[in-house]
PDB file of C-alpha atoms in Angstrom:
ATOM      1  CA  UNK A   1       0.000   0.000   0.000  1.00  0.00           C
ATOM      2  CA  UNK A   2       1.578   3.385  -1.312  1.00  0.00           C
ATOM      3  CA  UNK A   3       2.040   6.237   1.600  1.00  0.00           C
ATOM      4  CA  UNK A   4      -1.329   8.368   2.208  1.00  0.00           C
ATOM      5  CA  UNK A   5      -0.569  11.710   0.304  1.00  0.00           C
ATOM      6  CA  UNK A   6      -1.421  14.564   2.425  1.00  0.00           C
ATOM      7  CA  UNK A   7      -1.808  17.337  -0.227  1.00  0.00           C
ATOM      8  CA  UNK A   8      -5.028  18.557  -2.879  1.00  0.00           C
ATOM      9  CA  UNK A   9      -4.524  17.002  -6.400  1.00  0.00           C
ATOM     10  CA  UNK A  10      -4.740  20.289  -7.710  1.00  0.00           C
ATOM     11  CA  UNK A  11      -5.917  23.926  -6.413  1.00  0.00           C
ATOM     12  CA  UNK A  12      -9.346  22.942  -8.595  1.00  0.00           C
ATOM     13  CA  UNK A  13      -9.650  20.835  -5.363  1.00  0.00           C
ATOM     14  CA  UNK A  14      -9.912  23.597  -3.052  1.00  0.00           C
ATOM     15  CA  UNK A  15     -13.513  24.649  -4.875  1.00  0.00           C
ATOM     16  CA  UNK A  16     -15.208  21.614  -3.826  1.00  0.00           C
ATOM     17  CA  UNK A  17     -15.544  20.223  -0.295  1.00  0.00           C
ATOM     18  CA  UNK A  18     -15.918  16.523  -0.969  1.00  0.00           C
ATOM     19  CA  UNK A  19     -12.678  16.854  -3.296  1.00  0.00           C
ATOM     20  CA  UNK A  20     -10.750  18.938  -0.214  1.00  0.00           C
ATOM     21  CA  UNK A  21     -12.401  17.019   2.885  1.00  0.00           C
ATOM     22  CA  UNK A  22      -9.760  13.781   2.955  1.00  0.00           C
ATOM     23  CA  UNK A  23      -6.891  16.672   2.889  1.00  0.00           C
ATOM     24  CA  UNK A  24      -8.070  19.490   5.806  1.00  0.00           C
ATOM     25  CA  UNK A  25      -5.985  19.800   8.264  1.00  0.00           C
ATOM     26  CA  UNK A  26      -5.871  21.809  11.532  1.00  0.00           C
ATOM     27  CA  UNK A  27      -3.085  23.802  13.277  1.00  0.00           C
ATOM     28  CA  UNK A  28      -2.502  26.141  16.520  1.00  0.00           C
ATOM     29  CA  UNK A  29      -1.675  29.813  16.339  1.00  0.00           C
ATOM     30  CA  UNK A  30      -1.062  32.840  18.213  1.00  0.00           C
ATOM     31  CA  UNK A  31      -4.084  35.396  17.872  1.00  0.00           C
ATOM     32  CA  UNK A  32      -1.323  37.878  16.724  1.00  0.00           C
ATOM     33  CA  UNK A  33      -0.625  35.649  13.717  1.00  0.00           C
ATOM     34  CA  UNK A  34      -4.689  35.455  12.470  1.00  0.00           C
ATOM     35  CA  UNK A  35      -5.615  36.821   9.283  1.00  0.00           C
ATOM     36  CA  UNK A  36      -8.373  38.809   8.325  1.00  0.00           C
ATOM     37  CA  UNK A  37     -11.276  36.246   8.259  1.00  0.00           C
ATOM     38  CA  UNK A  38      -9.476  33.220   8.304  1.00  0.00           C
ATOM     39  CA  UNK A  39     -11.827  30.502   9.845  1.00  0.00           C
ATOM     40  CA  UNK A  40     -10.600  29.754  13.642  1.00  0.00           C
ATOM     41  CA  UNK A  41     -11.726  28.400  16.628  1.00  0.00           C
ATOM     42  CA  UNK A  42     -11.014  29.973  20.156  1.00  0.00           C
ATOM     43  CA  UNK A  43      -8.707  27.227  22.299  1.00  0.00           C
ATOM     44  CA  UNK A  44      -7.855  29.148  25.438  1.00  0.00           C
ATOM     45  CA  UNK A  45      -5.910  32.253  26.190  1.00  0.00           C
ATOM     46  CA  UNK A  46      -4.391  33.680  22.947  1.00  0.00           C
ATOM     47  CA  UNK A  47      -4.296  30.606  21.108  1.00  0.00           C
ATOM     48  CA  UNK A  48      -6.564  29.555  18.477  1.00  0.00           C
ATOM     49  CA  UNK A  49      -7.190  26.860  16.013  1.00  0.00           C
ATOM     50  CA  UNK A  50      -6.860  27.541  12.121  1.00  0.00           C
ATOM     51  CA  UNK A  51      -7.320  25.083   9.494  1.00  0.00           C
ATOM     52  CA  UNK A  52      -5.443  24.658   6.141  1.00  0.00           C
ATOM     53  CA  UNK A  53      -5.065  22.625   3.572  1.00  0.00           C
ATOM     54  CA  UNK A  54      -1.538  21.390   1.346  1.00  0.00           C
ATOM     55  CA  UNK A  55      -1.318  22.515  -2.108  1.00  0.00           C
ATOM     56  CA  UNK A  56       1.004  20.668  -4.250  1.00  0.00           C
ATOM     57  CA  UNK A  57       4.294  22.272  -4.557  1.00  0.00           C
ATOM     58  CA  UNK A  58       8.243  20.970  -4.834  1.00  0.00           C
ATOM     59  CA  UNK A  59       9.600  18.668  -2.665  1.00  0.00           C
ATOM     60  CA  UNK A  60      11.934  21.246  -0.892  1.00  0.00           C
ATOM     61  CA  UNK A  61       9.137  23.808   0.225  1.00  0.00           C
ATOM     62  CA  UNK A  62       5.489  23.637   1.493  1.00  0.00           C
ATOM     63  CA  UNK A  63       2.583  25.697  -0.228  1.00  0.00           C
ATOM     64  CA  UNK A  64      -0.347  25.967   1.780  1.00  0.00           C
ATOM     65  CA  UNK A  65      -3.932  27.595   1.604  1.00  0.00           C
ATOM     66  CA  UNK A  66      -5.304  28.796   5.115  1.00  0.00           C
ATOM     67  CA  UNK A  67      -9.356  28.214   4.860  1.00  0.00           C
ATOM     68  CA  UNK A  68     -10.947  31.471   4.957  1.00  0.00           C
ATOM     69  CA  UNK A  69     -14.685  32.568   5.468  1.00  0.00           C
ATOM     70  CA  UNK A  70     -14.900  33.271   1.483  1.00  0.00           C
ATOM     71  CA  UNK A  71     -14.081  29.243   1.297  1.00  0.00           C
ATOM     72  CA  UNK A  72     -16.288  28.362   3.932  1.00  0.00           C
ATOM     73  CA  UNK A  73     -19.374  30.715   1.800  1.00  0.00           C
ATOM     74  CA  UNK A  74     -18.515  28.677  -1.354  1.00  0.00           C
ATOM     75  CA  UNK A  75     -18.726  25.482   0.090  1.00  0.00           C
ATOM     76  CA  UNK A  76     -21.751  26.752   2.388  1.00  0.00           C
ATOM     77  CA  UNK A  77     -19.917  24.772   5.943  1.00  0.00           C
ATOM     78  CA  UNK A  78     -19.284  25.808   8.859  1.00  0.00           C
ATOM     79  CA  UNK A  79     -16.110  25.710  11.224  1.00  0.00           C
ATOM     80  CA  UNK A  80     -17.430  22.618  12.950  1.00  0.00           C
ATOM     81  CA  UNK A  81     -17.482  20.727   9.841  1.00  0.00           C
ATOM     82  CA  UNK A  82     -13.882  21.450   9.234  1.00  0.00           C
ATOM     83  CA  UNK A  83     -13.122  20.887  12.749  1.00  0.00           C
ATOM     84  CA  UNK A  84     -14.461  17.386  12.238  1.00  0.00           C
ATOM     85  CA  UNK A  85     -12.451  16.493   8.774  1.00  0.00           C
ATOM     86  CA  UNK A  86      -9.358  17.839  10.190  1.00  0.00           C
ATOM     87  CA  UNK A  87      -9.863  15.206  13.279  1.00  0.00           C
ATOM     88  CA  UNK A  88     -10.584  12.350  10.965  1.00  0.00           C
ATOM     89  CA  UNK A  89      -8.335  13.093   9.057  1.00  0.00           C
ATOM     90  CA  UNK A  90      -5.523  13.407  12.083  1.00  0.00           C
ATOM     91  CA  UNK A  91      -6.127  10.240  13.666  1.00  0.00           C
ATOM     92  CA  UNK A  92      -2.939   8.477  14.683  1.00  0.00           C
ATOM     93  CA  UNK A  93      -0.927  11.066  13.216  1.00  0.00           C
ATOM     94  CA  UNK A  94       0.770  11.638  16.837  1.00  0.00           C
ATOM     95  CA  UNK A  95       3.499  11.159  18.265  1.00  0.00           C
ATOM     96  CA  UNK A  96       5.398  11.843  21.956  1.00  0.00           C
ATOM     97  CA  UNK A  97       9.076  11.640  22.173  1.00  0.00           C
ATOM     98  CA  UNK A  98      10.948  11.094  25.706  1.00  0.00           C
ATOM     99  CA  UNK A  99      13.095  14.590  25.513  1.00  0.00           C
ATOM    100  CA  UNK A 100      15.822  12.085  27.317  1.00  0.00           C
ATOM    101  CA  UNK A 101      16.326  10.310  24.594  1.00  0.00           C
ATOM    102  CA  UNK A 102      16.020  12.847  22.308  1.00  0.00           C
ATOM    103  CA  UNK A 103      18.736  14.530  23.977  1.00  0.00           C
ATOM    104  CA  UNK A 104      20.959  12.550  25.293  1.00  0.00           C
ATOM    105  CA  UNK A 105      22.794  13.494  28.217  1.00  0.00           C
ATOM    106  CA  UNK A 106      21.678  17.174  27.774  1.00  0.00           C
ATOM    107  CA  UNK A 107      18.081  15.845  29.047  1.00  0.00           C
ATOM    108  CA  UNK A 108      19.278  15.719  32.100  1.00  0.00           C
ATOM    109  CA  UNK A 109      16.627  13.618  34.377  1.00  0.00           C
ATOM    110  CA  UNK A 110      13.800  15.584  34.060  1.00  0.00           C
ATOM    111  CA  UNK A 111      10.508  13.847  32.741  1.00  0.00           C
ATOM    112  CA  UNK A 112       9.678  15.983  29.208  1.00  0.00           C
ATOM    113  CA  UNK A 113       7.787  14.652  26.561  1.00  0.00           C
ATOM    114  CA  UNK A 114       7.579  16.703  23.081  1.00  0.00           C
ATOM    115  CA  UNK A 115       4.348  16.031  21.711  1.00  0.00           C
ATOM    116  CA  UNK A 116       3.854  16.430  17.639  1.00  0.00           C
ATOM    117  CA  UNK A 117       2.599  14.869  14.612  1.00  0.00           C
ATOM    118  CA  UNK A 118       4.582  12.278  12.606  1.00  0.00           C
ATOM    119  CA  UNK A 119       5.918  15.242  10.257  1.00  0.00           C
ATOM    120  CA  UNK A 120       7.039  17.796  12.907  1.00  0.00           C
ATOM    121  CA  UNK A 121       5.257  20.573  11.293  1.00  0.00           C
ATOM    122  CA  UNK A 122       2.339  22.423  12.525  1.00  0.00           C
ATOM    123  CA  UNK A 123       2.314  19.778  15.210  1.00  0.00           C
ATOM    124  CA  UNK A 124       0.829  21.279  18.393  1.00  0.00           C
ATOM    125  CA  UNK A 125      -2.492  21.167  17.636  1.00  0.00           C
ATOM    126  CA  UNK A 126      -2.355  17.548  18.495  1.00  0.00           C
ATOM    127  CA  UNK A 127      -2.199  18.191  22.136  1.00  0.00           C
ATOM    128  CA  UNK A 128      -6.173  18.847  21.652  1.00  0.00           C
ATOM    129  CA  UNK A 129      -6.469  14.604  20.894  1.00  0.00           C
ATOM    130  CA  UNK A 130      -7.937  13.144  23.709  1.00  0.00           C
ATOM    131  CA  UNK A 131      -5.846   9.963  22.817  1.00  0.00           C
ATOM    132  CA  UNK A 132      -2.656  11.797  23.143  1.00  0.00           C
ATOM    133  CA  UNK A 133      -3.805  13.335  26.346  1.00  0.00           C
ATOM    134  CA  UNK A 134      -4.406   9.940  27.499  1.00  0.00           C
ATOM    135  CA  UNK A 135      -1.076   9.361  26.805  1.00  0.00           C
ATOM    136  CA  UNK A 136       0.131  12.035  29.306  1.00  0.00           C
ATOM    137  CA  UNK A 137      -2.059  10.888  32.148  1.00  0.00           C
ATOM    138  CA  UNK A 138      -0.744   7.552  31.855  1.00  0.00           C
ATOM    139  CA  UNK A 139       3.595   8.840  31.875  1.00  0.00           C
ATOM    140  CA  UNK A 140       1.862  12.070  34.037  1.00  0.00           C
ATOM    141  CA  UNK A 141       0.193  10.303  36.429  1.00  0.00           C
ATOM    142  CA  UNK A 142       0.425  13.079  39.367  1.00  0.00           C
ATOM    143  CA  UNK A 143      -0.291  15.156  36.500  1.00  0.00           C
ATOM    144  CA  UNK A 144       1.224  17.493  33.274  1.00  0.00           C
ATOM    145  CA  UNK A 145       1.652  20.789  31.836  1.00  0.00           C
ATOM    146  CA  UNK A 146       1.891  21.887  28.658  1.00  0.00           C
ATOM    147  CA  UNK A 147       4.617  23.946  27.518  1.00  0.00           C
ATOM    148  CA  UNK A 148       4.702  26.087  24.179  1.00  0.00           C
ATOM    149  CA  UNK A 149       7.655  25.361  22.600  1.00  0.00           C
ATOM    150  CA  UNK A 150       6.278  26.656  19.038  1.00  0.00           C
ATOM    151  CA  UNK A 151       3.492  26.050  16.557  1.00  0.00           C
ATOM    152  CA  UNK A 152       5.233  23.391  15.780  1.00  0.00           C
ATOM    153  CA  UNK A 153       4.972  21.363  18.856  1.00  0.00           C
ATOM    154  CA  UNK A 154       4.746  21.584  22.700  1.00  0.00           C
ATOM    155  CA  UNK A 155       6.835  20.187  25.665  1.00  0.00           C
ATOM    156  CA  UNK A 156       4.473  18.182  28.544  1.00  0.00           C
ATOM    157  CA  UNK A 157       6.391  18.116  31.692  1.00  0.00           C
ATOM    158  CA  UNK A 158       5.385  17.266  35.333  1.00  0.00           C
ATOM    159  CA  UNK A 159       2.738  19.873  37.068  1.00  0.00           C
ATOM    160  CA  UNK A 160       4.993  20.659  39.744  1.00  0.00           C
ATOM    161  CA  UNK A 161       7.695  21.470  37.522  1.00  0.00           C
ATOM    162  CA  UNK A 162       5.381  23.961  35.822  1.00  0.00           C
ATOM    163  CA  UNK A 163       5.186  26.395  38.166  1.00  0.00           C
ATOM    164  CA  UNK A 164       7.185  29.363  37.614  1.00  0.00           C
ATOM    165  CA  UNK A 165       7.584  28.366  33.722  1.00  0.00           C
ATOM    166  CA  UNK A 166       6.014  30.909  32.206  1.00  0.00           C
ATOM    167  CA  UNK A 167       9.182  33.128  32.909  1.00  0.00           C
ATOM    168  CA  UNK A 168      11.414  30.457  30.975  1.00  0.00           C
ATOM    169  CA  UNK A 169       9.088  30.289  28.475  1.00  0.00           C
ATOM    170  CA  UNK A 170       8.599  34.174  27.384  1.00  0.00           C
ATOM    171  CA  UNK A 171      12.370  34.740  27.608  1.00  0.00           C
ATOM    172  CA  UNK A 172      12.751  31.740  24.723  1.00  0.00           C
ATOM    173  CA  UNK A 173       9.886  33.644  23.135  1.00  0.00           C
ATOM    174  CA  UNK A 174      11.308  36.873  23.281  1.00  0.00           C
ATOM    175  CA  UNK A 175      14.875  35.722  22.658  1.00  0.00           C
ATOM    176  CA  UNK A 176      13.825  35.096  18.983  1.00  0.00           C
ATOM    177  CA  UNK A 177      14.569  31.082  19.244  1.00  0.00           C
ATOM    178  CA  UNK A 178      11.196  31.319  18.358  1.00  0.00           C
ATOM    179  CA  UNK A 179      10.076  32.851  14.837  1.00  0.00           C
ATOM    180  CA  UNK A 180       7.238  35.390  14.957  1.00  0.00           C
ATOM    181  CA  UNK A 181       4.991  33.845  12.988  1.00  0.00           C
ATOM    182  CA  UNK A 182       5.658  30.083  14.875  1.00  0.00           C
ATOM    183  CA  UNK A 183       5.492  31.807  18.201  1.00  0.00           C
ATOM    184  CA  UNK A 184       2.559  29.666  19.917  1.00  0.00           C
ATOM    185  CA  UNK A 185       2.059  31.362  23.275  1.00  0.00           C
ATOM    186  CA  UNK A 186       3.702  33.192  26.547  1.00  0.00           C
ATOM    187  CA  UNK A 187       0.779  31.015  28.518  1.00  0.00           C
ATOM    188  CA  UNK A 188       1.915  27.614  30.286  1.00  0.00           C
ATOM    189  CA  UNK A 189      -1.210  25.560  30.164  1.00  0.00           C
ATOM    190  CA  UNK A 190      -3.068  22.423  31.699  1.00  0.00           C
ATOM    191  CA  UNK A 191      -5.466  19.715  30.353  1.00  0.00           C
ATOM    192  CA  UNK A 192      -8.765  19.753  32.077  1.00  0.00           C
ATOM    193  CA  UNK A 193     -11.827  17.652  31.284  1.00  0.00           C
ATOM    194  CA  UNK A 194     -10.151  17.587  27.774  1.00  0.00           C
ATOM    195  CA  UNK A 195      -9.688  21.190  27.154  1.00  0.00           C
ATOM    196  CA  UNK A 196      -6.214  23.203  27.081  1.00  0.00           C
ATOM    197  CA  UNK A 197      -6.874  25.709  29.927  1.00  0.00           C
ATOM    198  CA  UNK A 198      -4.507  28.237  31.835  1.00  0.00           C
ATOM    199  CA  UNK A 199      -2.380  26.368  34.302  1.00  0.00           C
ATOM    200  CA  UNK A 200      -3.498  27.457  37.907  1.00  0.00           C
ATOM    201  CA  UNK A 201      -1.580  29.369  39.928  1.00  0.00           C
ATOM    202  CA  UNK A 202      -0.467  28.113  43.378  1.00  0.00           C
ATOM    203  CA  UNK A 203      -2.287  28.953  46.381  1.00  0.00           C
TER     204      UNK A 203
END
């Protein structure tokens, strides 16, 4: 069986639902980073979800259409319906790598986990999956934050170790390891009840 292609036979594609269902996709972003009308769903915070799709294009670069509300007219959907091909169409594209291993001896022996999808690209949205957040209860079990390390993917790392991250995390951000436009958050977050919420601040 030949590998499942992940881009639009053509951008005649993108004018019919049906044709561009099998290939929607979604991804997290800053609010900072949303365009004028692009279709989105509020997460928590300043972080939203978009949803795109991959034009063909060559092998060395990426060429991709972010659905707009124009789109959305034409094909007369709504966000939820995209919301719903991009999760069918994401199943079991996760993955969580030990940061240890990853590493090496610069892991050190803290428990991190970067979570992502298989291609390492637009990745963080998958922390929304309630099997990968199953996942992290299971190597979390006294629980897990969620750190944004970039659109791209974040880091989950023990709750306790959490507090005080935010610091770390907006001095990466504002150090420019991170790219503007792949600059997630300055939030550190939690799961709850299968949502991505603001992690609580110690009493």
């Amino acid at each position: 069986m030949g590998k499942k292609t992940t881009k639009v036979n053509s951008t005649r594609d993108l004018m019919n639902f049906e044709a561009a269902k099998p290939f929607i996709r979604s991804c997290l972003i800053n609010e900072s980073n949303l365009r004028k009308r692009q279709a989105r769903t509020f997460v928590c915070a300043d972080v939203w979800k978009t949803y795109f799709v991959e034009l063909p294009s060559p092998k060395d670069r990426r060429t991709v259409c972010y659905i707009g509300e124009e789109l959305l007219s034409r094909w007369n959907k709504a966000v939820d319906d995209l919301d719903q091909a991009a999760e069918e169409n994401e199943q079991g594209s996760a993955t969580i790598v030990n940061m240890a291993e990853l590493l090496g001896n610069l892991g050190g022996s803290v428990k991190m986990y970067m979570v992502t999808n298989l291609e390492g690209w637009n990745g963080a949205s998958v922390i929304l999956n309630v099997s990968v957040q199953n996942q992290l209860s299971d190597l979390f079990p006294e629980g897990f934050a969620i750190l944004p390390s970039s659109v791209h993917e974040v880091i989950a790392v023990p709750l306790g170790m959490a507090r005080g991250a935010e610091i770390i995390v907006k001095t990466m951000n504002k150090s420019y390891m991170v790219a503007e436009n792949e600059l997630l958050s300055d939030h550190v977050f939690q799961v709850q009840k299968g949502r991505l919420t603001l992690l609580e601040k110690e009493r």
